[in-house]
Short mmCIF file of C-alpha atoms and ligand atoms in Angstrom, two decimals:
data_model
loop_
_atom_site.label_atom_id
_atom_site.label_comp_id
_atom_site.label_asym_id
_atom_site.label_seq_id
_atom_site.Cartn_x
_atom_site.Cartn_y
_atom_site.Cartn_z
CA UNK A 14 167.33 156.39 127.56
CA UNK A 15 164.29 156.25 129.67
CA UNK A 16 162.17 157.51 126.54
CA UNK A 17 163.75 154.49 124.45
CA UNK A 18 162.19 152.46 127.58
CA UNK A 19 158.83 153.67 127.14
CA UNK A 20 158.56 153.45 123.52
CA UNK A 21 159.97 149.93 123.78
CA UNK A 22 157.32 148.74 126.03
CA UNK A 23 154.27 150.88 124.87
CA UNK A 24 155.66 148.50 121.42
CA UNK A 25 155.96 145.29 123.24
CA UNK A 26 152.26 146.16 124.63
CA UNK A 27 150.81 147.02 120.70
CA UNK A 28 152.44 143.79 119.21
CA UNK A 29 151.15 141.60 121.95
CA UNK A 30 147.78 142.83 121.77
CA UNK A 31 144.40 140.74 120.20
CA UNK A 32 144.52 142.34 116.00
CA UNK A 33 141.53 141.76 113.81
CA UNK A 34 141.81 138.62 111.76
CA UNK A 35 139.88 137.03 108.99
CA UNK A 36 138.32 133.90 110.24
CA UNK A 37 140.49 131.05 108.34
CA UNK A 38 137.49 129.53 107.62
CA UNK A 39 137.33 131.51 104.72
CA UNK A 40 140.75 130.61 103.24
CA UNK A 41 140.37 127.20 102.08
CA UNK A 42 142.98 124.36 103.56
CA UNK A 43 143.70 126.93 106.59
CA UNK A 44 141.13 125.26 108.90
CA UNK A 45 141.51 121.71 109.11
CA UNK A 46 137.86 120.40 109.10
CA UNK A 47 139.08 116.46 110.38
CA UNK A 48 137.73 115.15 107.16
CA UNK A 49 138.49 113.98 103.64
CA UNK A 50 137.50 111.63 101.01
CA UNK A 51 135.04 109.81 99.93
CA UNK A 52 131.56 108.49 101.66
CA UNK A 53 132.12 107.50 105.32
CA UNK A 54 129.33 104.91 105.61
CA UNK A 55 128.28 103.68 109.21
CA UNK A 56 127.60 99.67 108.84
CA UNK A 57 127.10 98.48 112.50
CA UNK A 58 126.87 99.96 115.78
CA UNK A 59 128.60 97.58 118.87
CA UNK A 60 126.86 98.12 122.10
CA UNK A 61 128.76 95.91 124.05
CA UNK A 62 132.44 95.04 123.32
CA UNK A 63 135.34 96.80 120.99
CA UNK A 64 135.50 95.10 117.94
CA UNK A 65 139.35 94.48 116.86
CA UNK A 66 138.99 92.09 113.85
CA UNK A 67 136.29 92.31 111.18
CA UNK A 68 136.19 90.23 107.89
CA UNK A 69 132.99 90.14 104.98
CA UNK A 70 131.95 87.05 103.27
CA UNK A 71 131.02 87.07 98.88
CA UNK A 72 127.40 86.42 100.24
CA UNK A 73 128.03 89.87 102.64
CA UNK A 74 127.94 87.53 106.28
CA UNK A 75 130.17 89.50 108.68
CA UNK A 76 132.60 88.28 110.90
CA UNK A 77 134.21 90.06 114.28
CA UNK A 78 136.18 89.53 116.78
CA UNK A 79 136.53 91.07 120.77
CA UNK A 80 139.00 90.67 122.90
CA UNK A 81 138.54 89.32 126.36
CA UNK A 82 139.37 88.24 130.01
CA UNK A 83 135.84 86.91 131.08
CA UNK A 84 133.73 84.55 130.05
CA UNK A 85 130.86 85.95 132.33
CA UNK A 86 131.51 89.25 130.77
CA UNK A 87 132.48 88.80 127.21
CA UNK A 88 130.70 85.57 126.24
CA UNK A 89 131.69 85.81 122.72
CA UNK A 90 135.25 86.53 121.16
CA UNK A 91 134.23 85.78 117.84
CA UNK A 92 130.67 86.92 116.33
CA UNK A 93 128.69 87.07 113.49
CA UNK A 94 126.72 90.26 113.16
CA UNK A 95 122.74 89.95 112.58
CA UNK A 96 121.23 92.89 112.69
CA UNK A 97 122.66 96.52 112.29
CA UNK A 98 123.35 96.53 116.88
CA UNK A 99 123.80 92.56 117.26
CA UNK A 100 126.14 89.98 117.31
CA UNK A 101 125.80 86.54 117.91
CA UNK A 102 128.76 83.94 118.52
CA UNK A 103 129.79 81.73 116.06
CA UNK A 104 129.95 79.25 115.04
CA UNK A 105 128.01 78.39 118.60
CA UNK A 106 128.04 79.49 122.05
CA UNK A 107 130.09 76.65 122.73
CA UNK A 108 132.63 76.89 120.72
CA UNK A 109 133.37 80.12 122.47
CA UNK A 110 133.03 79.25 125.90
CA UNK A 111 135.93 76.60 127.09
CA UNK A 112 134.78 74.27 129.59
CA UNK A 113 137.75 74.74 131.82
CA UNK A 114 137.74 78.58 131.65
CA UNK A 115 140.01 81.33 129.61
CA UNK A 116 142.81 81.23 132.25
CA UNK A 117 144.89 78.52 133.82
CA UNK A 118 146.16 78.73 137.51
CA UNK A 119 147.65 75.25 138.30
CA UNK A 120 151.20 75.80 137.65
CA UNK A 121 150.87 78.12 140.16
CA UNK A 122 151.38 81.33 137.77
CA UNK A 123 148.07 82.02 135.68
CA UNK A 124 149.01 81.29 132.07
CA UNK A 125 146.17 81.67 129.18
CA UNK A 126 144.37 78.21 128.66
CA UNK A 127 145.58 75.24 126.55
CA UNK A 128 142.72 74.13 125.01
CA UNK A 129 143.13 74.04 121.24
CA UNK A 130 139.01 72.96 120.46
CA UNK A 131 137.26 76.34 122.02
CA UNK A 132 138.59 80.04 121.39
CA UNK A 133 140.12 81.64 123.88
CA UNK A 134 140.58 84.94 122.65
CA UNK A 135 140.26 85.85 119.08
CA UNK A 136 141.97 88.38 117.39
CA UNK A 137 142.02 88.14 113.47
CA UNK A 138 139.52 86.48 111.67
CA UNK A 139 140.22 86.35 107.66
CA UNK A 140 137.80 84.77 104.69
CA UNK A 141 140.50 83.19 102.02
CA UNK A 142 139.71 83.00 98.49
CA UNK A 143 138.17 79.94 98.58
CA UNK A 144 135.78 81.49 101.27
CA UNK A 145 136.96 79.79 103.95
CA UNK A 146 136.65 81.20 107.09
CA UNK A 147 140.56 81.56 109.17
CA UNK A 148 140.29 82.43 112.85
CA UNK A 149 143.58 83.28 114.93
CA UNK A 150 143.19 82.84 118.86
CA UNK A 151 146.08 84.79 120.67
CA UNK A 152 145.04 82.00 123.29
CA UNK A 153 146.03 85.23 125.66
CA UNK A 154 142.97 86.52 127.21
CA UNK A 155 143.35 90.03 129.04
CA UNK A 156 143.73 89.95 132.73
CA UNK A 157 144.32 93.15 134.62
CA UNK A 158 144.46 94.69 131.64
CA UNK A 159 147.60 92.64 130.30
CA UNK A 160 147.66 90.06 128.42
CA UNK A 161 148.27 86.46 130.28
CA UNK A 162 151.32 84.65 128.79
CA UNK A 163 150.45 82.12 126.17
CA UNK A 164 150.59 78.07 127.52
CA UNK A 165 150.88 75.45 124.22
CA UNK A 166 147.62 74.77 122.80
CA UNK A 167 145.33 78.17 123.42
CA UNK A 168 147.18 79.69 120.46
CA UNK A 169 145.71 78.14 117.42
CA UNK A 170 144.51 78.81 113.50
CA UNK A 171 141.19 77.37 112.90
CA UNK A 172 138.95 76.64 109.90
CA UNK A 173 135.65 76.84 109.09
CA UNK A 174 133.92 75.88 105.57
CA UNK A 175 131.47 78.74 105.48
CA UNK A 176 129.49 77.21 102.62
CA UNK A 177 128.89 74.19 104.80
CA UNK A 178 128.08 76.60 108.15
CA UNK A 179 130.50 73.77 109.65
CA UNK A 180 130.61 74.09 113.19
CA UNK A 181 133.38 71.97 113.09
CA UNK A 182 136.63 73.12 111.76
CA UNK A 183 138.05 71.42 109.06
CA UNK A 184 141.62 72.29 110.82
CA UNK A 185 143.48 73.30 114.00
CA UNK A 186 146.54 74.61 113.94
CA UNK A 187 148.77 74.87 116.98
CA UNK A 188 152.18 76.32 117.59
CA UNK A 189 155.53 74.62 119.18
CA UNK A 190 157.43 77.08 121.38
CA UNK A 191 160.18 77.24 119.56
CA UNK A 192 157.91 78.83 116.51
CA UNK A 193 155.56 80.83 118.70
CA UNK A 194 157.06 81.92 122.77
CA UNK A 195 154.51 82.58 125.38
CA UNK A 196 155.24 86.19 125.17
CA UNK A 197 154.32 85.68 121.16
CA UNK A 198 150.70 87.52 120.58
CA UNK A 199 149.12 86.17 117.12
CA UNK A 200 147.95 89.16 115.84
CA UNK A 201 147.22 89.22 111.74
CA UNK A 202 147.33 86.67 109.58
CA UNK A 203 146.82 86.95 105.19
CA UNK A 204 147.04 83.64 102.81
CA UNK A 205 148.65 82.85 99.87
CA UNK A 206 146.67 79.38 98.57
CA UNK A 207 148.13 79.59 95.24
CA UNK A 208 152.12 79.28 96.77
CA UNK A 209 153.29 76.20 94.94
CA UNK A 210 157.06 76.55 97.06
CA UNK A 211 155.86 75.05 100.42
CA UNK A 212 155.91 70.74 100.42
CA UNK A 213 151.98 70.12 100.53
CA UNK A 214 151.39 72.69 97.69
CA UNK A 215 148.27 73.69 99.65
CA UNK A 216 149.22 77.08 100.29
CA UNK A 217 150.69 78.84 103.22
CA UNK A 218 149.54 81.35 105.70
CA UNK A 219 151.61 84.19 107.15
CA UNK A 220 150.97 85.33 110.92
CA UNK A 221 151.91 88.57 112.41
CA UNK A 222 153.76 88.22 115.79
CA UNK A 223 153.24 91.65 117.81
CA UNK A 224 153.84 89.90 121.01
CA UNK A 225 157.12 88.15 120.36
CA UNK A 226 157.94 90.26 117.38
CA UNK A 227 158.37 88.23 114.30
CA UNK A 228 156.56 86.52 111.15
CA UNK A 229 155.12 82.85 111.44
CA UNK A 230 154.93 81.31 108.15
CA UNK A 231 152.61 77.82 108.17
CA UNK A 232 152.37 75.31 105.54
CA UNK A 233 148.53 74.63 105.80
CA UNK A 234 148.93 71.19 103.87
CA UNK A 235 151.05 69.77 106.56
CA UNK A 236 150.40 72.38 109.85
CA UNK A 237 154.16 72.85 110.24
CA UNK A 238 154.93 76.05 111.33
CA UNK A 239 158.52 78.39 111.37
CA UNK A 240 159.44 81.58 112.35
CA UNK A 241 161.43 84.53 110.65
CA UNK A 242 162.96 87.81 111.62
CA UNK A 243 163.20 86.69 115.36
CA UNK A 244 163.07 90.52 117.35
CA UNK A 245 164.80 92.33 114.26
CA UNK A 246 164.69 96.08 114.48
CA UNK A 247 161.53 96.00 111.40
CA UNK A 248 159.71 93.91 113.27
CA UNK A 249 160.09 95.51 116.81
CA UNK A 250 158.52 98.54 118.80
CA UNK A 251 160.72 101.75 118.75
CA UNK A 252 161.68 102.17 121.76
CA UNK A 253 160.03 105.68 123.62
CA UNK A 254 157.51 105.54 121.05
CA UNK A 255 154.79 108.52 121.53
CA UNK A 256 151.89 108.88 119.41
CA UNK A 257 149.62 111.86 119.49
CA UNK A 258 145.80 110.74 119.55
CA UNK A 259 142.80 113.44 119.12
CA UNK A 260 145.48 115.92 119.45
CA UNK A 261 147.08 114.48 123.01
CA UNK A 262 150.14 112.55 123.22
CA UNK A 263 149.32 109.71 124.38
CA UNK A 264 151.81 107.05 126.32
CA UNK A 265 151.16 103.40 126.23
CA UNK A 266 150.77 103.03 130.10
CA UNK A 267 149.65 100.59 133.14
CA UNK A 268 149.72 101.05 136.64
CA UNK A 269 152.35 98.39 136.40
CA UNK A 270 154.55 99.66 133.76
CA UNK A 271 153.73 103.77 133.35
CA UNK A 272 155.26 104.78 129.87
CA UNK A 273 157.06 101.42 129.63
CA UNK A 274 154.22 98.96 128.48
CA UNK A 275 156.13 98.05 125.28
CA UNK A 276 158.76 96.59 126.85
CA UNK A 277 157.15 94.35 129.00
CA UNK A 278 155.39 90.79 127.81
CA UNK A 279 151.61 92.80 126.73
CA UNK A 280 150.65 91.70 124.09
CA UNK A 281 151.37 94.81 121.98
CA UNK A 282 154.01 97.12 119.95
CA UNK A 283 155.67 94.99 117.45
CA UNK A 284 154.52 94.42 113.73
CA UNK A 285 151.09 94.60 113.89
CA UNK A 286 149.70 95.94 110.41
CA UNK A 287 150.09 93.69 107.82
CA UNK A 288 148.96 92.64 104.56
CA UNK A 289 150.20 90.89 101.47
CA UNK A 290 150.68 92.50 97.90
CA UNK A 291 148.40 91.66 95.31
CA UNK A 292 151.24 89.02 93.33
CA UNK A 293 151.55 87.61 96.27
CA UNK A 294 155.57 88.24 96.22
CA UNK A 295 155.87 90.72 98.95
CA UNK A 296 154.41 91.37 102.83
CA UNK A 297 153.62 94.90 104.12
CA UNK A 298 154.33 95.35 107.40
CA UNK A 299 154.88 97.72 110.47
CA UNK A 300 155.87 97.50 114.26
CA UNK A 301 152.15 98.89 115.73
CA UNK A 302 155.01 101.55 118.03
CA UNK A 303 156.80 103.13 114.94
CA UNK A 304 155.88 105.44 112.07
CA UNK A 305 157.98 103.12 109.64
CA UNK A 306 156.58 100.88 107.03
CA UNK A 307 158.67 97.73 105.67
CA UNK A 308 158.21 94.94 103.12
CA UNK A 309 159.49 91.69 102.45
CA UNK A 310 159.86 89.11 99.50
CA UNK A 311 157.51 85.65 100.08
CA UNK A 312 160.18 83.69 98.30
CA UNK A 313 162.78 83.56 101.06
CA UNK A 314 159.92 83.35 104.07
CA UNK A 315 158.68 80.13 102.75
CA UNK A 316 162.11 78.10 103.33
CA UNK A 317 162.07 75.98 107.35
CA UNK A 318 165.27 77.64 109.01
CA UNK A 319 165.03 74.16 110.14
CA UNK A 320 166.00 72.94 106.79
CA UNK A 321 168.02 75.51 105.38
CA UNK A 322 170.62 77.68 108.10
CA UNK A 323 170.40 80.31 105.81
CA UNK A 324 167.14 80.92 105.01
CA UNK A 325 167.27 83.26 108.58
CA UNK A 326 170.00 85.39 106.34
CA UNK A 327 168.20 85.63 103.52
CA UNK A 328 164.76 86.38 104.78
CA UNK A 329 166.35 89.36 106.53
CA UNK A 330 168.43 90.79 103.70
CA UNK A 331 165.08 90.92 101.58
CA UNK A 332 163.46 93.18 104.15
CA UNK A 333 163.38 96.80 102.37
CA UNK A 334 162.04 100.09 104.26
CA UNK A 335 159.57 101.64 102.14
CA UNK A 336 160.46 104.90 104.39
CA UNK A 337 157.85 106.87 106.98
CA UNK A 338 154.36 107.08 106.58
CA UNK A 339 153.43 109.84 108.56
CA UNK A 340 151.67 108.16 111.77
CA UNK A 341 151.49 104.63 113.17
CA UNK A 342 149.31 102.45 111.75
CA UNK A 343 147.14 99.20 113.61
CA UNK A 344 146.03 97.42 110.70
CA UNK A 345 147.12 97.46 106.58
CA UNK A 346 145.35 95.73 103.87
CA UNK A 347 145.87 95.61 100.10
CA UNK A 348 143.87 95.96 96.75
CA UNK A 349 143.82 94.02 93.61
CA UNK A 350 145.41 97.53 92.03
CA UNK A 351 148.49 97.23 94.42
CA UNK A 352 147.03 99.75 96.62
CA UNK A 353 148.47 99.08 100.50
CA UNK A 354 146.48 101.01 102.98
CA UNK A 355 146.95 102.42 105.98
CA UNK A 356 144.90 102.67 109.16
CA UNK A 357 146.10 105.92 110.84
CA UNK A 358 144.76 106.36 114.04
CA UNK A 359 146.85 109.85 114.75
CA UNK A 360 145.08 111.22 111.73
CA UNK A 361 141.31 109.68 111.88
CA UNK A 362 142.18 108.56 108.62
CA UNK A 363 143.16 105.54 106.40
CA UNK A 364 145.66 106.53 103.28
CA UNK A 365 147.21 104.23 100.84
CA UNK A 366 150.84 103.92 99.67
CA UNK A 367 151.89 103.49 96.25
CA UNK A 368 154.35 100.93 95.74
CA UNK A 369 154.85 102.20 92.49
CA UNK A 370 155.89 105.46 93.67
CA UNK A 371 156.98 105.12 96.84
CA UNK A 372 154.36 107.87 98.05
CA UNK A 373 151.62 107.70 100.36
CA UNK A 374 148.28 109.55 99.88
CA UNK A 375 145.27 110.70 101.90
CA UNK A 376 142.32 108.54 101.21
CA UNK A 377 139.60 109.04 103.64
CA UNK A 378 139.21 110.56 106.88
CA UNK A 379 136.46 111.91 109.84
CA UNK A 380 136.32 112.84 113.12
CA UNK A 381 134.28 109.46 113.65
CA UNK A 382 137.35 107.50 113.12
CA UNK A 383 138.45 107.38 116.39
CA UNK A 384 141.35 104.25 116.12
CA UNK A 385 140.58 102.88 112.95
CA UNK A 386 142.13 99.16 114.06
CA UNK A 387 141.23 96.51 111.06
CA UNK A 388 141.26 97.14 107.30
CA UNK A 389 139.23 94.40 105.36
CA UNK A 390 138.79 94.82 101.51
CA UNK A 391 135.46 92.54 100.94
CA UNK A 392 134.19 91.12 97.86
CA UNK A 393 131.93 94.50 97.01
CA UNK A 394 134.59 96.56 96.58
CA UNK A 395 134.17 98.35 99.78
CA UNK A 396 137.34 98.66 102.61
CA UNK A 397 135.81 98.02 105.95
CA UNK A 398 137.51 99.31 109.38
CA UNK A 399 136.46 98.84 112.91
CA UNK A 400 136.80 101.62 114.50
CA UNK A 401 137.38 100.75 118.57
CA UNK A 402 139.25 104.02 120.93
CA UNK A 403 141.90 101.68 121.88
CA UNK A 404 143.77 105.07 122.98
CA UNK A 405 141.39 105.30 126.07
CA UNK A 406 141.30 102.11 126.84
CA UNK A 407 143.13 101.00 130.27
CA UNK A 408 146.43 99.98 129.10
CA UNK A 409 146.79 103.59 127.39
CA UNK A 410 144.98 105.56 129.97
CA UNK A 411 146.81 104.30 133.39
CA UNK A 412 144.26 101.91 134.50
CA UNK A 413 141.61 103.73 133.63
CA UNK A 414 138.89 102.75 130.73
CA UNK A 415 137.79 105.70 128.71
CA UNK A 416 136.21 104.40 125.60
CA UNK A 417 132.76 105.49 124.77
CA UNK A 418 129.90 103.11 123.66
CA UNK A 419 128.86 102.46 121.04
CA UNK A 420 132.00 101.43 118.74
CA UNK A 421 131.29 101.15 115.35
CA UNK A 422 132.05 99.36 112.13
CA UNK A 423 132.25 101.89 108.80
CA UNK A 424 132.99 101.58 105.03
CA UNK A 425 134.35 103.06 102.48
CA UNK A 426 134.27 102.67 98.45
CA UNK A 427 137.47 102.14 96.35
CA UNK A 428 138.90 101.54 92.75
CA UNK A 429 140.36 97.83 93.36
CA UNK A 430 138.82 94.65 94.38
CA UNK A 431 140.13 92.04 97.14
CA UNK A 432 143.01 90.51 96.75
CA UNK A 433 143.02 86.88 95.87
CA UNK A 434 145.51 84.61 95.80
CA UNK A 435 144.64 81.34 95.20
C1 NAG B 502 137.15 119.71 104.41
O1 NAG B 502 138.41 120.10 103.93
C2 NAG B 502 138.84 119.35 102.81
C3 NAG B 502 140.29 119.72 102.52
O2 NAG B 502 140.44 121.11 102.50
C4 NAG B 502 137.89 119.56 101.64
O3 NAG B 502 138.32 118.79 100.55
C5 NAG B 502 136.51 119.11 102.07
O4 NAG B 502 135.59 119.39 101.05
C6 NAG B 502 136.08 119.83 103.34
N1 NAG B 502 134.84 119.21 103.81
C7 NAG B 502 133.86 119.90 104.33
C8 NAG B 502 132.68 119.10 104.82
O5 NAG B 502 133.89 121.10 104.41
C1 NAG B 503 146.22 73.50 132.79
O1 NAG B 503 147.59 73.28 133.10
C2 NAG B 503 147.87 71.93 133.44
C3 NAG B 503 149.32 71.81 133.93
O2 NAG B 503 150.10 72.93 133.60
C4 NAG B 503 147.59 71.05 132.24
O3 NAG B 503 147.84 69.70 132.53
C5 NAG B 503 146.13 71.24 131.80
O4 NAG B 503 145.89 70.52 130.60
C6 NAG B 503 145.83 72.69 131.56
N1 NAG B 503 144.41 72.86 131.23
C7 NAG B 503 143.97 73.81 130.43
C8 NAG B 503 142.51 73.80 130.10
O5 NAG B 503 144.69 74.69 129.97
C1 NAG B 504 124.80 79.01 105.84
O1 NAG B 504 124.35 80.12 106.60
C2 NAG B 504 123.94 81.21 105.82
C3 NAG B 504 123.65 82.38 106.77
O2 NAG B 504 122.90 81.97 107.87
C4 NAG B 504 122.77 80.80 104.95
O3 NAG B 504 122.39 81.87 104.13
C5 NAG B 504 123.18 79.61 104.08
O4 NAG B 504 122.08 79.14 103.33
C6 NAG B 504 123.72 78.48 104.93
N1 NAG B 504 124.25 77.43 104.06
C7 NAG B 504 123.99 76.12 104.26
C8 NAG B 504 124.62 75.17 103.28
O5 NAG B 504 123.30 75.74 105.18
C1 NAG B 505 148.79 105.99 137.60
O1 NAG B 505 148.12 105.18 138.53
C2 NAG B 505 148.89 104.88 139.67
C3 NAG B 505 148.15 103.85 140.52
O2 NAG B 505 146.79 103.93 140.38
C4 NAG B 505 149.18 106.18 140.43
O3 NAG B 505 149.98 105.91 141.56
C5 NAG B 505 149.92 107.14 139.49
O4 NAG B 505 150.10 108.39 140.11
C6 NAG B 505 149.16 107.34 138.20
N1 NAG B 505 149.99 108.09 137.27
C7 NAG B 505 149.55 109.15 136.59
C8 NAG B 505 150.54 109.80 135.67
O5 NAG B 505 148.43 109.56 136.72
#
């Protein structure tokens, strides 16, 4: 008995001890080396603000946007870049800087300005085929690191003839309340200007709701506006979401709200990424808390609830869940080839899906892609991403800001072209 003791423990005390061990390094695909791919080109440093929204002119002019709270410190919300470090606001200082401030306080409760002719803050900024430049204001600026509830007016869709260099936009686009709530954060937006099925003919525009969960379709002939898939489960956060970022999982998180931030009014969780297929018939899409990735036919999105009961019903019975995707995604975009890609920020990567086969596949990734947020195909057949730590910023962090300067703007080279409709 006691000699069965001792040889069990001088056992236990050989098979816990350090053995000699090949470094992996030398088996291939055992050590994970944070990178695959092609070229991972650096375009632009930011030295200031994190860039959220990024989209490229034919002629290669570069558009971004920043969130914001000041005005003192964040004079611009949407920029043009210059130089390889700079950024100047566009289309003028002005235009970003609203006479009566970002935030109003005379109801008593501080509610994100209603002014509809100056941006408030910017979130998506997308060039249309025609190269026309679409800005979306959340009209939300960020306020104790929330975002302020939306009053009518601040939330608009602007735009701007680039060809011209208009400073003026050639429309404005506001939202009732019954399309867009003050909880509703516009947060994407892709265009479809050859969509013959809306009354004007001129095209429509679909808007990603992450705020109020849902999709805003607008007929950009007429500026009406409707809303589908009201706070349906593929539009919403899943609830307890937990992401693992850089290897640390990573709760969503305020002072406020610890661990609960996606169920309060921030302007954050629900469908975030989204993008439209290269026919034009179907929308990508994915709550921003979720590993799930959904699409849904144009056809049924394009008919007023107002005017049909039913066309709530049928919108909804056309959504179809293309299945998991392996990690969240912030931002999607699509290729002429019927590529949809995916911004991964738990992987430092961006892979596509397939819609052909239903798979997705790596595509590029590097330690330097540290929250790859907007995907952007431009005109040169390059995919653009900005690339911004949201993770350690405060509403992740508890308060606390942890992002790293600079933030930067990179590039990679693919097999399709833009997608143009229209
Ligand atoms: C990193 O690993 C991937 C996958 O094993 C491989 O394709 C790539 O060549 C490696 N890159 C470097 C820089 O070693
Ligand atoms: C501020 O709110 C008041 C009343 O709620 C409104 O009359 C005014 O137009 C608002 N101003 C701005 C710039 O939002
Ligand atoms: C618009 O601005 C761009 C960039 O500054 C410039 O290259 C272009 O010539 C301008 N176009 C007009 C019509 O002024
Ligand atoms: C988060 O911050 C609050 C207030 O600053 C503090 O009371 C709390 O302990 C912090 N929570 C964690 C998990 O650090």
């Amino acid at each position: 008995m006691r000699f069965a003791i001792l040889l069990y423990s001088v056992l236990t005390c050989i098979l816990v001890s350090a053995v000699k061990f090949q470094p992996l390094s030398e088996k291939p695909g055992l050590v994970d080396n944070g990178t695959f791919g092609p070229t991972l080109e650096v375009v632009h440093l930011f030295q200031k603000e994190p860039p959220i929204g990024i989209t490229i002119s034919k002629s290669g002019r570069a558009f971004v946007t920043f969130n914001r709270g000041d005005l003192a410190e964040n004079p611009i919300t949407l920029g043009e870049i210059v130089s390889p470090t700079e950024e100047v606001a566009f289309p003028s200082a002005e235009f970003n800087t609203p006479p009566e401030g970002l935030v109003n306080t005379s109801s008593g409760r501080p509610l994100g300005s209603s002014d509809s002719k100056h941006f408030i803050n910017v979130q998506a900024v997308v060039i249309d085929s025609r190269e026309r430049l679409w800005v979306l204001d959340t009209g939300r600026p960020v306020v104790d690191g929330d975002n302020l509830l939306a009053a009518l007016g601040g939330p608009k869709l602007m735009g701007f003839d680039l060809e011209s260099n208009s400073t003026i936009p050639f429309t404005i686009i506001t939202f009732p309340e019954d399309v867009l709530p003050p909880t509703g954060y516009l947060n994407d937006v892709r265009f479809d200007l050859t969509s013959s099925l809306t009354s004007s003919g001129k095209g429509v525009a679909y808007i990603a709701d992450s705020g109020g969960f849902g999709i805003i379709v607008v007929d950009l002939g007429t500026g009406k506006s409707w809303r589908h898939l009201d706070k349906l489960h593929s539009v919403s956060p899943r609830s307890r979401f937990l992401p693992t970022l850089f290897g640390i999982p990573t709760y969503s998180s305020t002072p406020m709200s610890p661990a609960l931030h996606y169920e309060n009014a921030g302007g954050g969780g629900g469908i975030d990424g989204f993008a439209i297929g290269a026919d034009g018939k179907h929308l990508y899409f994915t709550p921003l808390a979720s590993r799930d990735l959904y699409r849904i036919e144009t056809a049924p999105l394009l008919v007023n609830p107002a005017e049909d009961k039913l066309a709530f019903i049928r919108a909804a019975n056309s959504i179809q869940y293309l299945g998991e995707f392996g990690g969240q995604a912030d931002g999607l975009e699509t290729d002429s080839a019927g590529k949809i890609y995916l911004s991964s920020p738990e992987h430092n990567s961006i892979n596509t899906f397939d819609p052909s086969t239903g798979l997705v596949s790596p595509f590029v990734r590097s330690p330097i892609i540290a929250w790859p947020d907007t995907l952007s195909v431009a005109d040169d057949s390059f995919i653009y991403a900005t690339l911004n730590q949201l993770w350690l910023s405060p509403g992740f962090q508890n308060g606390t800001d942890k992002r790293v300067k600079p933030f930067a703007l990179v590039r990679a080279k693919i097999d399709g072209q833009k997608v143009k409709l229209g």
